[in-house]
Amino acid sequence: MKTFQHILKYHYDQNPDQVAIYLQHAGQEDKPITYRQLLTHASSVQHKLESEGIQPGEVVLLILQHGEELIYTYFGTTLHGVIPSIMPYLTEKLQPERYREDLASLIQVSQPAAIFTYDEFKPEVQEALSSGTSVRSLLLASEVISASEPTFDLNRRQPQDTFLLQHSSGTTGLQKGVALSH
């Protein structure tokens, strides 16, 4: 069995102009994103994680709204070999105080090395960080939007390694994490 990085490299090499993802938003045309677009944009996230000293196998939280930044950040984390975990973004459907408490608890439990979010949401995230936190880098999605050639280090992760930390919706309490392998 291969890792997700093997699959991405194959498609980047063999089918770079094939559509990898259709980004959909209500009331808008579907936006096709090719493997080339996906992975060259994701590479900026990969390079940012490298420059911040975030190591393969560490957890990185993504607190972003659904859209291109989330997609590129997610795939950039997978290229680098870190374990992405998508956290909910504060919306009008969530109670702000409960959201902050849950976010602080999830940070304690998941022990992320870094968090990606938006500049305007940075204060919310900083408020959820306690002293002695595992978070070494609070990264802004807007700072990693350039495109460059991706790097495929196919030996960073093994098929049995954790690929994604997925959380439940949390409707009955704190969200539960499930570690998924490649």
N, CA and C atoms as an extended XYZ file, in Angstrom:
546
Properties=species:S:1:pos:R:3:atomname:S:1:resname:S:1:resid:I:1 pbc="F F F"
N         0.849       -1.194        0.000 N   MET     1
C         0.000        0.000        0.000 CA  MET     1
C         0.884        1.243        0.000 C   MET     1
N         0.411        2.248       -0.640 N   LYS     2
C         1.150        3.497       -0.727 CA  LYS     2
C         0.527        4.552        0.182 C   LYS     2
N         1.268        5.622        0.379 N   THR     3
C         0.752        6.740        1.158 CA  THR     3
C         0.021        7.705        0.227 C   THR     3
N        -0.664        8.644        0.850 N   PHE     4
C        -1.373        9.657        0.080 CA  PHE     4
C        -0.393       10.478       -0.768 C   PHE     4
N         0.823       10.698       -0.255 N   GLN     5
C         1.831       11.439       -1.020 CA  GLN     5
C         2.180       10.716       -2.328 C   GLN     5
N         2.251        9.372       -2.290 N   HIS     6
C         2.514        8.597       -3.505 CA  HIS     6
C         1.427        8.852       -4.558 C   HIS     6
N         0.194        8.858       -4.102 N   ILE     7
C        -0.937        9.057       -5.013 CA  ILE     7
C        -0.904       10.465       -5.604 C   ILE     7
N        -0.632       11.468       -4.767 N   LEU     8
C        -0.559       12.843       -5.263 CA  LEU     8
C         0.565       13.013       -6.267 C   LEU     8
N         1.719       12.437       -5.986 N   LYS     9
C         2.862       12.526       -6.911 CA  LYS     9
C         2.528       11.875       -8.250 C   LYS     9
N         1.905       10.718       -8.194 N   TYR    10
C         1.530       10.022       -9.427 CA  TYR    10
C         0.652       10.927      -10.293 C   TYR    10
N        -0.386       11.491       -9.714 N   HIS    11
C        -1.298       12.336      -10.492 CA  HIS    11
C        -0.632       13.625      -10.948 C   HIS    11
N         0.243       14.176      -10.134 N   TYR    12
C         0.962       15.390      -10.528 CA  TYR    12
C         1.872       15.098      -11.726 C   TYR    12
N         2.522       13.946      -11.696 N   ASP    13
C         3.435       13.565      -12.784 CA  ASP    13
C         2.691       13.113      -14.036 C   ASP    13
N         1.626       12.340      -13.858 N   GLN    14
C         0.946       11.710      -14.990 CA  GLN    14
C        -0.248       12.499      -15.530 C   GLN    14
N        -0.949       13.214      -14.676 N   ASN    15
C        -2.193       13.891      -15.066 CA  ASN    15
C        -2.266       15.311      -14.510 C   ASN    15
N        -1.251       16.134      -14.692 N   PRO    16
C        -1.239       17.431      -14.008 CA  PRO    16
C        -2.406       18.350      -14.374 C   PRO    16
N        -2.955       18.205      -15.567 N   ASP    17
C        -4.033       19.095      -15.988 CA  ASP    17
C        -5.421       18.473      -15.835 C   ASP    17
N        -5.489       17.305      -15.225 N   GLN    18
C        -6.771       16.678      -14.915 CA  GLN    18
C        -7.360       17.341      -13.682 C   GLN    18
N        -8.668       17.489      -13.667 N   VAL    19
C        -9.333       18.092      -12.516 CA  VAL    19
C        -9.241       17.139      -11.326 C   VAL    19
N        -8.751       17.666      -10.218 N   ALA    20
C        -8.622       16.890       -8.982 CA  ALA    20
C        -9.827       17.127       -8.077 C   ALA    20
N       -10.302       18.356       -8.062 N   ILE    21
C       -11.381       18.768       -7.154 CA  ILE    21
C       -12.260       19.795       -7.859 C   ILE    21
N       -13.549       19.698       -7.605 N   TYR    22
C       -14.477       20.762       -7.983 CA  TYR    22
C       -14.882       21.451       -6.697 C   TYR    22
N       -14.549       22.714       -6.576 N   LEU    23
C       -14.940       23.495       -5.404 CA  LEU    23
C       -16.351       24.020       -5.654 C   LEU    23
N       -17.239       23.725       -4.722 N   GLN    24
C       -18.629       24.114       -4.888 CA  GLN    24
C       -19.067       25.062       -3.780 C   GLN    24
N       -19.753       26.120       -4.186 N   HIS    25
C       -20.385       27.071       -3.273 CA  HIS    25
C       -21.786       27.334       -3.789 C   HIS    25
N       -22.730       27.406       -2.896 N   ALA    26
C       -24.116       27.634       -3.283 CA  ALA    26
C       -24.248       28.909       -4.106 C   ALA    26
N       -24.982       28.813       -5.194 N   GLY    27
C       -25.246       29.975       -6.032 CA  GLY    27
C       -24.095       30.391       -6.924 C   GLY    27
N       -23.017       29.592       -6.966 N   GLN    28
C       -21.860       29.925       -7.806 CA  GLN    28
C       -21.542       28.756       -8.729 C   GLN    28
N       -20.861       29.049       -9.801 N   GLU    29
C       -20.395       27.998      -10.709 CA  GLU    29
C       -19.377       27.133       -9.980 C   GLU    29
N       -19.371       25.846      -10.281 N   ASP    30
C       -18.334       24.969       -9.737 CA  ASP    30
C       -16.976       25.433      -10.243 C   ASP    30
N       -15.972       25.391       -9.375 N   LYS    31
C       -14.629       25.817       -9.759 CA  LYS    31
C       -13.726       24.587       -9.837 C   LYS    31
N       -13.299       24.229      -11.058 N   PRO    32
C       -12.398       23.082      -11.178 CA  PRO    32
C       -10.979       23.470      -10.757 C   PRO    32
N       -10.322       22.567      -10.031 N   ILE    33
C        -8.934       22.762       -9.618 CA  ILE    33
C        -8.154       21.542      -10.087 C   ILE    33
N        -7.163       21.763      -10.938 N   THR    34
C        -6.367       20.658      -11.472 CA  THR    34
C        -5.327       20.200      -10.452 C   THR    34
N        -4.739       19.044      -10.715 N   TYR    35
C        -3.667       18.570       -9.838 CA  TYR    35
C        -2.509       19.558       -9.800 C   TYR    35
N        -2.179       20.149      -10.942 N   ARG    36
C        -1.089       21.129      -10.970 CA  ARG    36
C        -1.414       22.334      -10.093 C   ARG    36
N        -2.604       22.900      -10.249 N   GLN    37
C        -3.016       24.042       -9.430 CA  GLN    37
C        -3.036       23.665       -7.954 C   GLN    37
N        -3.627       22.531       -7.662 N   LEU    38
C        -3.764       22.076       -6.288 CA  LEU    38
C        -2.403       21.946       -5.613 C   LEU    38
N        -1.491       21.254       -6.258 N   LEU    39
C        -0.225       20.932       -5.597 CA  LEU    39
C         0.798       22.056       -5.668 C   LEU    39
N         0.752       22.909       -6.687 N   THR    40
C         1.676       24.050       -6.677 CA  THR    40
C         1.253       25.071       -5.623 C   THR    40
N        -0.048       25.248       -5.424 N   HIS    41
C        -0.507       26.145       -4.355 CA  HIS    41
C        -0.275       25.522       -2.982 C   HIS    41
N        -0.502       24.218       -2.870 N   ALA    42
C        -0.277       23.516       -1.599 CA  ALA    42
C         1.197       23.542       -1.205 C   ALA    42
N         2.073       23.619       -2.183 N   SER    43
C         3.509       23.605       -1.878 CA  SER    43
C         3.933       24.806       -1.042 C   SER    43
N         3.240       25.933       -1.172 N   SER    44
C         3.597       27.097       -0.350 CA  SER    44
C         3.340       26.812        1.121 C   SER    44
N         2.299       26.059        1.419 N   VAL    45
C         2.007       25.640        2.797 CA  VAL    45
C         3.090       24.676        3.257 C   VAL    45
N         3.434       23.735        2.392 N   GLN    46
C         4.494       22.767        2.695 CA  GLN    46
C         5.793       23.497        3.057 C   GLN    46
N         6.175       24.464        2.266 N   HIS    47
C         7.425       25.203        2.504 CA  HIS    47
C         7.331       26.052        3.772 C   HIS    47
N         6.162       26.604        4.061 N   LYS    48
C         5.974       27.389        5.284 CA  LYS    48
C         6.141       26.496        6.518 C   LYS    48
N         5.562       25.316        6.486 N   LEU    49
C         5.710       24.381        7.606 CA  LEU    49
C         7.175       23.995        7.813 C   LEU    49
N         7.886       23.772        6.722 N   GLU    50
C         9.316       23.456        6.810 CA  GLU    50
C        10.080       24.604        7.453 C   GLU    50
N         9.797       25.828        7.008 N   SER    51
C        10.527       26.990        7.535 CA  SER    51
C        10.215       27.236        9.013 C   SER    51
N         9.042       26.803        9.475 N   GLU    52
C         8.648       26.969       10.869 CA  GLU    52
C         9.153       25.824       11.755 C   GLU    52
N         9.789       24.828       11.150 N   GLY    53
C        10.325       23.705       11.919 CA  GLY    53
C         9.276       22.702       12.364 C   GLY    53
N         8.142       22.696       11.701 N   ILE    54
C         7.090       21.721       12.017 CA  ILE    54
C         7.488       20.404       11.359 C   ILE    54
N         7.517       19.337       12.155 N   GLN    55
C         8.041       18.059       11.706 CA  GLN    55
C         6.944       17.118       11.207 C   GLN    55
N         7.277       16.267       10.220 N   PRO    56
C         6.325       15.234        9.801 CA  PRO    56
C         5.865       14.420       11.007 C   PRO    56
N         4.582       14.111       11.033 N   GLY    57
C         4.007       13.347       12.133 CA  GLY    57
C         3.407       14.210       13.230 C   GLY    57
N         3.683       15.521       13.213 N   GLU    58
C         3.073       16.414       14.198 CA  GLU    58
C         1.681       16.829       13.700 C   GLU    58
N         0.820       17.192       14.638 N   VAL    59
C        -0.548       17.615       14.316 CA  VAL    59
C        -0.572       19.110       14.013 C   VAL    59
N        -1.337       19.473       12.984 N   VAL    60
C        -1.555       20.873       12.619 CA  VAL    60
C        -3.057       21.090       12.480 C   VAL    60
N        -3.587       22.039       13.255 N   LEU    61
C        -5.014       22.363       13.186 CA  LEU    61
C        -5.273       23.362       12.072 C   LEU    61
N        -6.374       23.155       11.360 N   LEU    62
C        -6.803       24.069       10.304 CA  LEU    62
C        -8.137       24.659       10.731 C   LEU    62
N        -8.120       25.928       11.095 N   ILE    63
C        -9.351       26.618       11.488 CA  ILE    63
C        -9.645       27.629       10.388 C   ILE    63
N       -10.243       27.121        9.332 N   LEU    64
C       -10.498       27.893        8.119 CA  LEU    64
C       -11.896       27.588        7.613 C   LEU    64
N       -12.473       28.528        6.891 N   GLN    65
C       -13.767       28.311        6.276 CA  GLN    65
C       -13.583       27.462        5.027 C   GLN    65
N       -14.657       26.830        4.602 N   HIS    66
C       -14.581       26.009        3.394 CA  HIS    66
C       -14.288       26.893        2.191 C   HIS    66
N       -13.254       26.533        1.443 N   GLY    67
C       -12.863       27.299        0.277 CA  GLY    67
C       -11.455       26.925       -0.152 C   GLY    67
N       -10.924       27.703       -1.084 N   GLU    68
C        -9.605       27.403       -1.645 CA  GLU    68
C        -8.496       27.371       -0.593 C   GLU    68
N        -8.508       28.325        0.333 N   GLU    69
C        -7.442       28.352        1.344 CA  GLU    69
C        -7.425       27.069        2.167 C   GLU    69
N        -8.598       26.568        2.518 N   LEU    70
C        -8.671       25.318        3.271 CA  LEU    70
C        -8.139       24.159        2.426 C   LEU    70
N        -8.543       24.091        1.180 N   ILE    71
C        -8.094       23.001        0.307 CA  ILE    71
C        -6.579       23.031        0.148 C   ILE    71
N        -6.013       24.186       -0.176 N   TYR    72
C        -4.560       24.271       -0.387 CA  TYR    72
C        -3.798       24.006        0.905 C   TYR    72
N        -4.326       24.489        2.019 N   THR    73
C        -3.662       24.263        3.302 CA  THR    73
C        -3.714       22.786        3.674 C   THR    73
N        -4.860       22.174        3.489 N   TYR    74
C        -5.004       20.739        3.787 CA  TYR    74
C        -4.001       19.916        2.974 C   TYR    74
N        -3.959       20.137        1.678 N   PHE    75
C        -3.053       19.349        0.839 CA  PHE    75
C        -1.595       19.718        1.084 C   PHE    75
N        -1.318       20.959        1.472 N   GLY    76
C         0.051       21.337        1.834 CA  GLY    76
C         0.537       20.616        3.072 C   GLY    76
N        -0.371       20.420        4.030 N   THR    77
C         0.013       19.674        5.227 CA  THR    77
C         0.296       18.223        4.873 C   THR    77
N        -0.477       17.649        3.973 N   THR    78
C        -0.237       16.257        3.592 CA  THR    78
C         1.061       16.113        2.814 C   THR    78
N         1.393       17.093        1.982 N   LEU    79
C         2.678       17.050        1.272 CA  LEU    79
C         3.844       17.067        2.250 C   LEU    79
N         3.703       17.847        3.302 N   HIS    80
C         4.775       17.956        4.288 CA  HIS    80
C         4.841       16.733        5.209 C   HIS    80
N         3.744       16.013        5.320 N   GLY    81
C         3.736       14.820        6.159 CA  GLY    81
C         3.252       15.051        7.575 C   GLY    81
N         2.685       16.235        7.840 N   VAL    82
C         2.096       16.466        9.161 CA  VAL    82
C         0.668       15.919        9.149 C   VAL    82
N         0.049       15.878       10.304 N   ILE    83
C        -1.300       15.329       10.446 CA  ILE    83
C        -2.282       16.481       10.545 C   ILE    83
N        -3.055       16.735        9.470 N   PRO    84
C        -4.019       17.830        9.535 CA  PRO    84
C        -5.249       17.444       10.346 C   PRO    84
N        -5.843       18.432       10.987 N   SER    85
C        -7.098       18.251       11.699 CA  SER    85
C        -7.922       19.511       11.474 C   SER    85
N        -9.021       19.347       10.763 N   ILE    86
C        -9.876       20.488       10.446 CA  ILE    86
C       -10.807       20.747       11.619 C   ILE    86
N       -10.719       21.942       12.165 N   MET    87
C       -11.560       22.359       13.286 CA  MET    87
C       -12.677       23.253       12.756 C   MET    87
N       -13.804       23.274       13.441 N   PRO    88
C       -14.884       24.155       12.988 CA  PRO    88
C       -14.480       25.617       13.134 C   PRO    88
N       -14.999       26.414       12.238 N   TYR    89
C       -14.800       27.855       12.279 CA  TYR    89
C       -16.005       28.450       13.010 C   TYR    89
N       -15.787       29.448       13.821 N   LEU    90
C       -16.871       30.079       14.579 CA  LEU    90
C       -17.866       30.728       13.622 C   LEU    90
N       -19.108       30.285       13.721 N   THR    91
C       -20.184       30.843       12.899 CA  THR    91
C       -21.320       31.290       13.815 C   THR    91
N       -22.334       31.880       13.218 N   GLU    92
C       -23.475       32.344       14.003 CA  GLU    92
C       -24.265       31.181       14.600 C   GLU    92
N       -24.032       29.958       14.137 N   LYS    93
C       -24.726       28.781       14.666 CA  LYS    93
C       -24.111       28.303       15.985 C   LYS    93
N       -22.918       28.766       16.301 N   LEU    94
C       -22.216       28.306       17.501 CA  LEU    94
C       -22.255       29.374       18.589 C   LEU    94
N       -22.348       28.933       19.827 N   GLN    95
C       -22.276       29.855       20.949 CA  GLN    95
C       -20.803       30.209       21.173 C   GLN    95
N       -20.431       31.492       21.099 N   PRO    96
C       -19.023       31.885       21.175 CA  PRO    96
C       -18.283       31.364       22.413 C   PRO    96
N       -18.899       31.447       23.581 N   GLU    97
C       -18.204       30.993       24.796 CA  GLU    97
C       -17.957       29.492       24.777 C   GLU    97
N       -18.963       28.745       24.362 N   ARG    98
C       -18.803       27.283       24.283 CA  ARG    98
C       -17.756       26.937       23.235 C   ARG    98
N       -17.784       27.633       22.107 N   TYR    99
C       -16.802       27.403       21.048 CA  TYR    99
C       -15.385       27.593       21.589 C   TYR    99
N       -15.144       28.702       22.294 N   ARG   100
C       -13.810       28.989       22.844 CA  ARG   100
C       -13.370       27.918       23.839 C   ARG   100
N       -14.285       27.495       24.698 N   GLU   101
C       -13.963       26.446       25.676 CA  GLU   101
C       -13.617       25.135       24.976 C   GLU   101
N       -14.424       24.771       23.988 N   ASP   102
C       -14.176       23.530       23.259 CA  ASP   102
C       -12.867       23.597       22.479 C   ASP   102
N       -12.590       24.744       21.861 N   LEU   103
C       -11.342       24.893       21.118 CA  LEU   103
C       -10.146       24.737       22.048 C   LEU   103
N       -10.198       25.359       23.218 N   ALA   104
C        -9.106       25.226       24.195 CA  ALA   104
C        -8.928       23.767       24.610 C   ALA   104
N       -10.033       23.061       24.822 N   SER   105
C        -9.960       21.644       25.191 CA  SER   105
C        -9.384       20.799       24.060 C   SER   105
N        -9.801       21.072       22.833 N   LEU   106
C        -9.293       20.307       21.686 CA  LEU   106
C        -7.804       20.549       21.466 C   LEU   106
N        -7.353       21.751       21.729 N   ILE   107
C        -5.924       22.041       21.620 CA  ILE   107
C        -5.159       21.251       22.684 C   ILE   107
N        -5.701       21.201       23.899 N   GLN   108
C        -5.071       20.421       24.980 CA  GLN   108
C        -4.968       18.952       24.605 C   GLN   108
N        -6.047       18.398       24.049 N   VAL   109
C        -6.113       16.972       23.741 CA  VAL   109
C        -5.264       16.608       22.523 C   VAL   109
N        -5.363       17.379       21.457 N   SER   110
C        -4.682       17.015       20.204 CA  SER   110
C        -3.213       17.426       20.156 C   SER   110
N        -2.803       18.346       21.029 N   GLN   111
C        -1.397       18.766       21.119 CA  GLN   111
C        -0.798       19.168       19.758 C   GLN   111
N        -1.407       20.127       19.068 N   PRO   112
C        -0.888       20.524       17.758 CA  PRO   112
C         0.424       21.301       17.879 C   PRO   112
N         1.243       21.169       16.860 N   ALA   113
C         2.481       21.939       16.785 CA  ALA   113
C         2.214       23.307       16.168 C   ALA   113
N         1.174       23.384       15.329 N   ALA   114
C         0.858       24.640       14.642 CA  ALA   114
C        -0.638       24.710       14.376 C   ALA   114
N        -1.089       25.941       14.127 N   ILE   115
C        -2.485       26.189       13.777 CA  ILE   115
C        -2.499       27.161       12.603 C   ILE   115
N        -3.279       26.830       11.573 N   PHE   116
C        -3.530       27.742       10.458 CA  PHE   116
C        -4.904       28.369       10.655 C   PHE   116
N        -4.987       29.692       10.496 N   THR   117
C        -6.266       30.391       10.567 CA  THR   117
C        -6.158       31.686        9.769 C   THR   117
N        -7.115       32.567        9.970 N   TYR   118
C        -7.128       33.879        9.323 CA  TYR   118
C        -6.622       34.942       10.286 C   TYR   118
N        -6.126       36.043        9.747 N   ASP   119
C        -5.628       37.144       10.562 CA  ASP   119
C        -6.705       37.660       11.518 C   ASP   119
N        -7.926       37.817       11.009 N   GLU   120
C        -9.004       38.352       11.848 CA  GLU   120
C        -9.458       37.361       12.927 C   GLU   120
N        -9.112       36.085       12.779 N   PHE   121
C        -9.508       35.077       13.765 CA  PHE   121
C        -8.372       34.752       14.745 C   PHE   121
N        -7.219       35.315       14.505 N   LYS   122
C        -6.045       35.054       15.343 CA  LYS   122
C        -6.299       35.341       16.830 C   LYS   122
N        -6.966       36.458       17.198 N   PRO   123
C        -7.228       36.704       18.621 CA  PRO   123
C        -8.057       35.592       19.277 C   PRO   123
N        -9.034       35.035       18.555 N   GLU   124
C        -9.841       33.931       19.089 CA  GLU   124
C        -8.956       32.726       19.401 C   GLU   124
N        -8.063       32.430       18.486 N   VAL   125
C        -7.177       31.276       18.664 CA  VAL   125
C        -6.204       31.540       19.817 C   VAL   125
N        -5.630       32.728       19.854 N   GLN   126
C        -4.685       33.054       20.929 CA  GLN   126
C        -5.346       32.953       22.298 C   GLN   126
N        -6.611       33.324       22.363 N   GLU   127
C        -7.349       33.245       23.629 CA  GLU   127
C        -7.511       31.790       24.079 C   GLU   127
N        -7.565       30.864       23.123 N   ALA   128
C        -7.746       29.444       23.449 CA  ALA   128
C        -6.438       28.765       23.847 C   ALA   128
N        -5.313       29.433       23.618 N   LEU   129
C        -4.018       28.836       23.943 CA  LEU   129
C        -3.693       29.059       25.416 C   LEU   129
N        -3.346       27.996       26.102 N   SER   130
C        -2.976       28.108       27.512 CA  SER   130
C        -1.456       28.166       27.634 C   SER   130
N        -0.994       28.522       28.816 N   SER   131
C         0.459       28.538       29.018 CA  SER   131
C         0.969       27.102       28.925 C   SER   131
N         2.154       26.943       28.406 N   GLY   132
C         2.731       25.612       28.219 CA  GLY   132
C         2.111       24.855       27.060 C   GLY   132
N         1.468       25.571       26.149 N   THR   133
C         0.817       24.932       25.006 CA  THR   133
C         1.843       24.271       24.084 C   THR   133
N         1.381       23.283       23.355 N   SER   134
C         2.228       22.601       22.371 CA  SER   134
C         2.397       23.422       21.102 C   SER   134
N         1.548       24.428       20.894 N   VAL   135
C         1.550       25.215       19.661 CA  VAL   135
C         2.803       26.094       19.602 C   VAL   135
N         3.623       25.836       18.590 N   ARG   136
C         4.845       26.624       18.381 CA  ARG   136
C         4.664       27.700       17.317 C   ARG   136
N         3.676       27.500       16.422 N   SER   137
C         3.465       28.456       15.329 CA  SER   137
C         1.979       28.672       15.098 C   SER   137
N         1.592       29.936       15.062 N   LEU   138
C         0.244       30.325       14.682 CA  LEU   138
C         0.380       30.961       13.302 C   LEU   138
N        -0.071       30.240       12.282 N   LEU   139
C         0.176       30.615       10.895 CA  LEU   139
C        -1.085       31.182       10.250 C   LEU   139
N        -0.893       32.138        9.371 N   LEU   140
C        -2.007       32.786        8.699 CA  LEU   140
C        -2.111       32.281        7.264 C   LEU   140
N        -3.316       31.873        6.880 N   ALA   141
C        -3.545       31.343        5.543 CA  ALA   141
C        -3.178       32.361        4.467 C   ALA   141
N        -3.364       33.627        4.756 N   SER   142
C        -3.073       34.670        3.765 CA  SER   142
C        -1.579       34.803        3.462 C   SER   142
N        -0.737       34.262        4.327 N   GLU   143
C         0.715       34.374        4.126 CA  GLU   143
C         1.287       33.271        3.247 C   GLU   143
N         0.461       32.314        2.861 N   VAL   144
C         0.982       31.181        2.080 CA  VAL   144
C         0.141       30.952        0.829 C   VAL   144
N         0.069       31.973       -0.015 N   ILE   145
C        -0.781       31.873       -1.197 CA  ILE   145
C         0.011       31.798       -2.503 C   ILE   145
N         1.328       31.860       -2.450 N   SER   146
C         2.113       31.788       -3.678 CA  SER   146
C         2.201       30.344       -4.140 C   SER   146
N         2.477       30.166       -5.416 N   ALA   147
C         2.587       28.823       -5.985 CA  ALA   147
C         4.041       28.521       -6.316 C   ALA   147
N         4.448       27.294       -6.076 N   SER   148
C         5.794       26.858       -6.442 CA  SER   148
C         5.781       25.352       -6.657 C   SER   148
N         6.862       24.837       -7.125 N   GLU   149
C         6.979       23.407       -7.405 CA  GLU   149
C         6.892       22.603       -6.101 C   GLU   149
N         6.012       21.612       -6.037 N   PRO   150
C         5.914       20.814       -4.814 CA  PRO   150
C         7.107       19.867       -4.665 C   PRO   150
N         7.381       19.492       -3.433 N   THR   151
C         8.431       18.527       -3.122 CA  THR   151
C         7.754       17.266       -2.619 C   THR   151
N         8.108       16.129       -3.191 N   PHE   152
C         7.526       14.858       -2.777 CA  PHE   152
C         8.595       14.018       -2.095 C   PHE   152
N         8.560       13.973       -0.772 N   ASP   153
C         9.451       13.103       -0.011 CA  ASP   153
C         8.631       11.884        0.375 C   ASP   153
N         8.751       10.835       -0.424 N   LEU   154
C         7.897        9.669       -0.271 CA  LEU   154
C         8.290        8.774        0.904 C   LEU   154
N         9.343        9.134        1.600 N   ASN   155
C         9.781        8.340        2.749 CA  ASN   155
C         9.416        8.980        4.083 C   ASN   155
N         8.758       10.127        4.060 N   ARG   156
C         8.408       10.812        5.313 CA  ARG   156
C         7.381       10.047        6.131 C   ARG   156
N         6.452        9.410        5.480 N   ARG   157
C         5.360        8.729        6.170 CA  ARG   157
C         5.189        7.330        5.597 C   ARG   157
N         4.672        6.436        6.429 N   GLN   158
C         4.416        5.050        6.039 CA  GLN   158
C         2.904        4.821        5.965 C   GLN   158
N         2.454        3.814        5.212 N   PRO   159
C         1.007        3.580        5.079 CA  PRO   159
C         0.279        3.420        6.412 C   PRO   159
N         0.910        2.856        7.410 N   GLN   160
C         0.265        2.641        8.707 CA  GLN   160
C         0.268        3.901        9.582 C   GLN   160
N         0.995        4.936        9.192 N   ASP   161
C         1.059        6.177        9.968 CA  ASP   161
C        -0.276        6.925        9.918 C   ASP   161
N        -0.524        7.718       10.949 N   THR   162
C        -1.725        8.550       10.966 CA  THR   162
C        -1.622        9.598        9.867 C   THR   162
N        -2.680        9.693        9.091 N   PHE   163
C        -2.744       10.637        7.982 CA  PHE   163
C        -3.611       11.849        8.324 C   PHE   163
N        -4.680       11.616        9.092 N   LEU   164
C        -5.673       12.652        9.358 CA  LEU   164
C        -6.247       12.438       10.747 C   LEU   164
N        -6.423       13.506       11.476 N   LEU   165
C        -7.128       13.462       12.753 CA  LEU   165
C        -8.492       14.096       12.506 C   LEU   165
N        -9.516       13.247       12.426 N   GLN   166
C       -10.869       13.709       12.127 CA  GLN   166
C       -11.677       13.753       13.415 C   GLN   166
N       -12.445       14.815       13.587 N   HIS   167
C       -13.252       14.974       14.795 CA  HIS   167
C       -14.737       14.860       14.487 C   HIS   167
N       -15.481       14.338       15.473 N   SER   168
C       -16.930       14.268       15.355 CA  SER   168
C       -17.504       15.684       15.431 C   SER   168
N       -18.807       15.782       15.238 N   SER   169
C       -19.448       17.101       15.235 CA  SER   169
C       -19.520       17.723       16.622 C   SER   169
N       -19.478       16.909       17.667 N   GLY   170
C       -19.535       17.454       19.014 CA  GLY   170
C       -20.928       17.838       19.468 C   GLY   170
N       -21.967       17.280       18.846 N   THR   171
C       -23.328       17.659       19.218 CA  THR   171
C       -23.710       17.167       20.614 C   THR   171
N       -23.051       16.130       21.107 N   THR   172
C       -23.386       15.606       22.430 CA  THR   172
C       -22.285       15.854       23.454 C   THR   172
N       -21.340       16.709       23.134 N   GLY   173
C       -20.238       17.002       24.039 CA  GLY   173
C       -19.017       17.387       23.243 C   GLY   173
N       -17.855       17.294       23.876 N   LEU   174
C       -16.612       17.646       23.194 CA  LEU   174
C       -16.400       16.719       22.007 C   LEU   174
N       -15.924       17.279       20.906 N   GLN   175
C       -15.695       16.484       19.699 CA  GLN   175
C       -14.693       15.366       19.987 C   GLN   175
N       -14.960       14.220       19.445 N   LYS   176
C       -14.087       13.054       19.611 CA  LYS   176
C       -13.190       12.937       18.384 C   LYS   176
N       -11.911       12.717       18.620 N   GLY   177
C       -10.963       12.565       17.531 CA  GLY   177
C       -10.782       11.120       17.126 C   GLY   177
N       -10.651       10.890       15.823 N   VAL   178
C       -10.361        9.578       15.282 CA  VAL   178
C        -9.148        9.721       14.377 C   VAL   178
N        -8.106        8.932       14.657 N   ALA   179
C        -6.901        8.963       13.844 CA  ALA   179
C        -7.061        7.990       12.681 C   ALA   179
N        -6.944        8.502       11.468 N   LEU   180
C        -7.063        7.673       10.264 CA  LEU   180
C        -5.700        7.528        9.611 C   LEU   180
N        -5.368        6.320        9.205 N   SER   181
C        -4.082        6.077        8.537 CA  SER   181
C        -4.235        6.284        7.028 C   SER   181
N        -3.103        6.207        6.332 N   HIS   182
C        -3.136        6.347        4.884 CA  HIS   182
C        -3.998        5.263        4.275 C   HIS   182
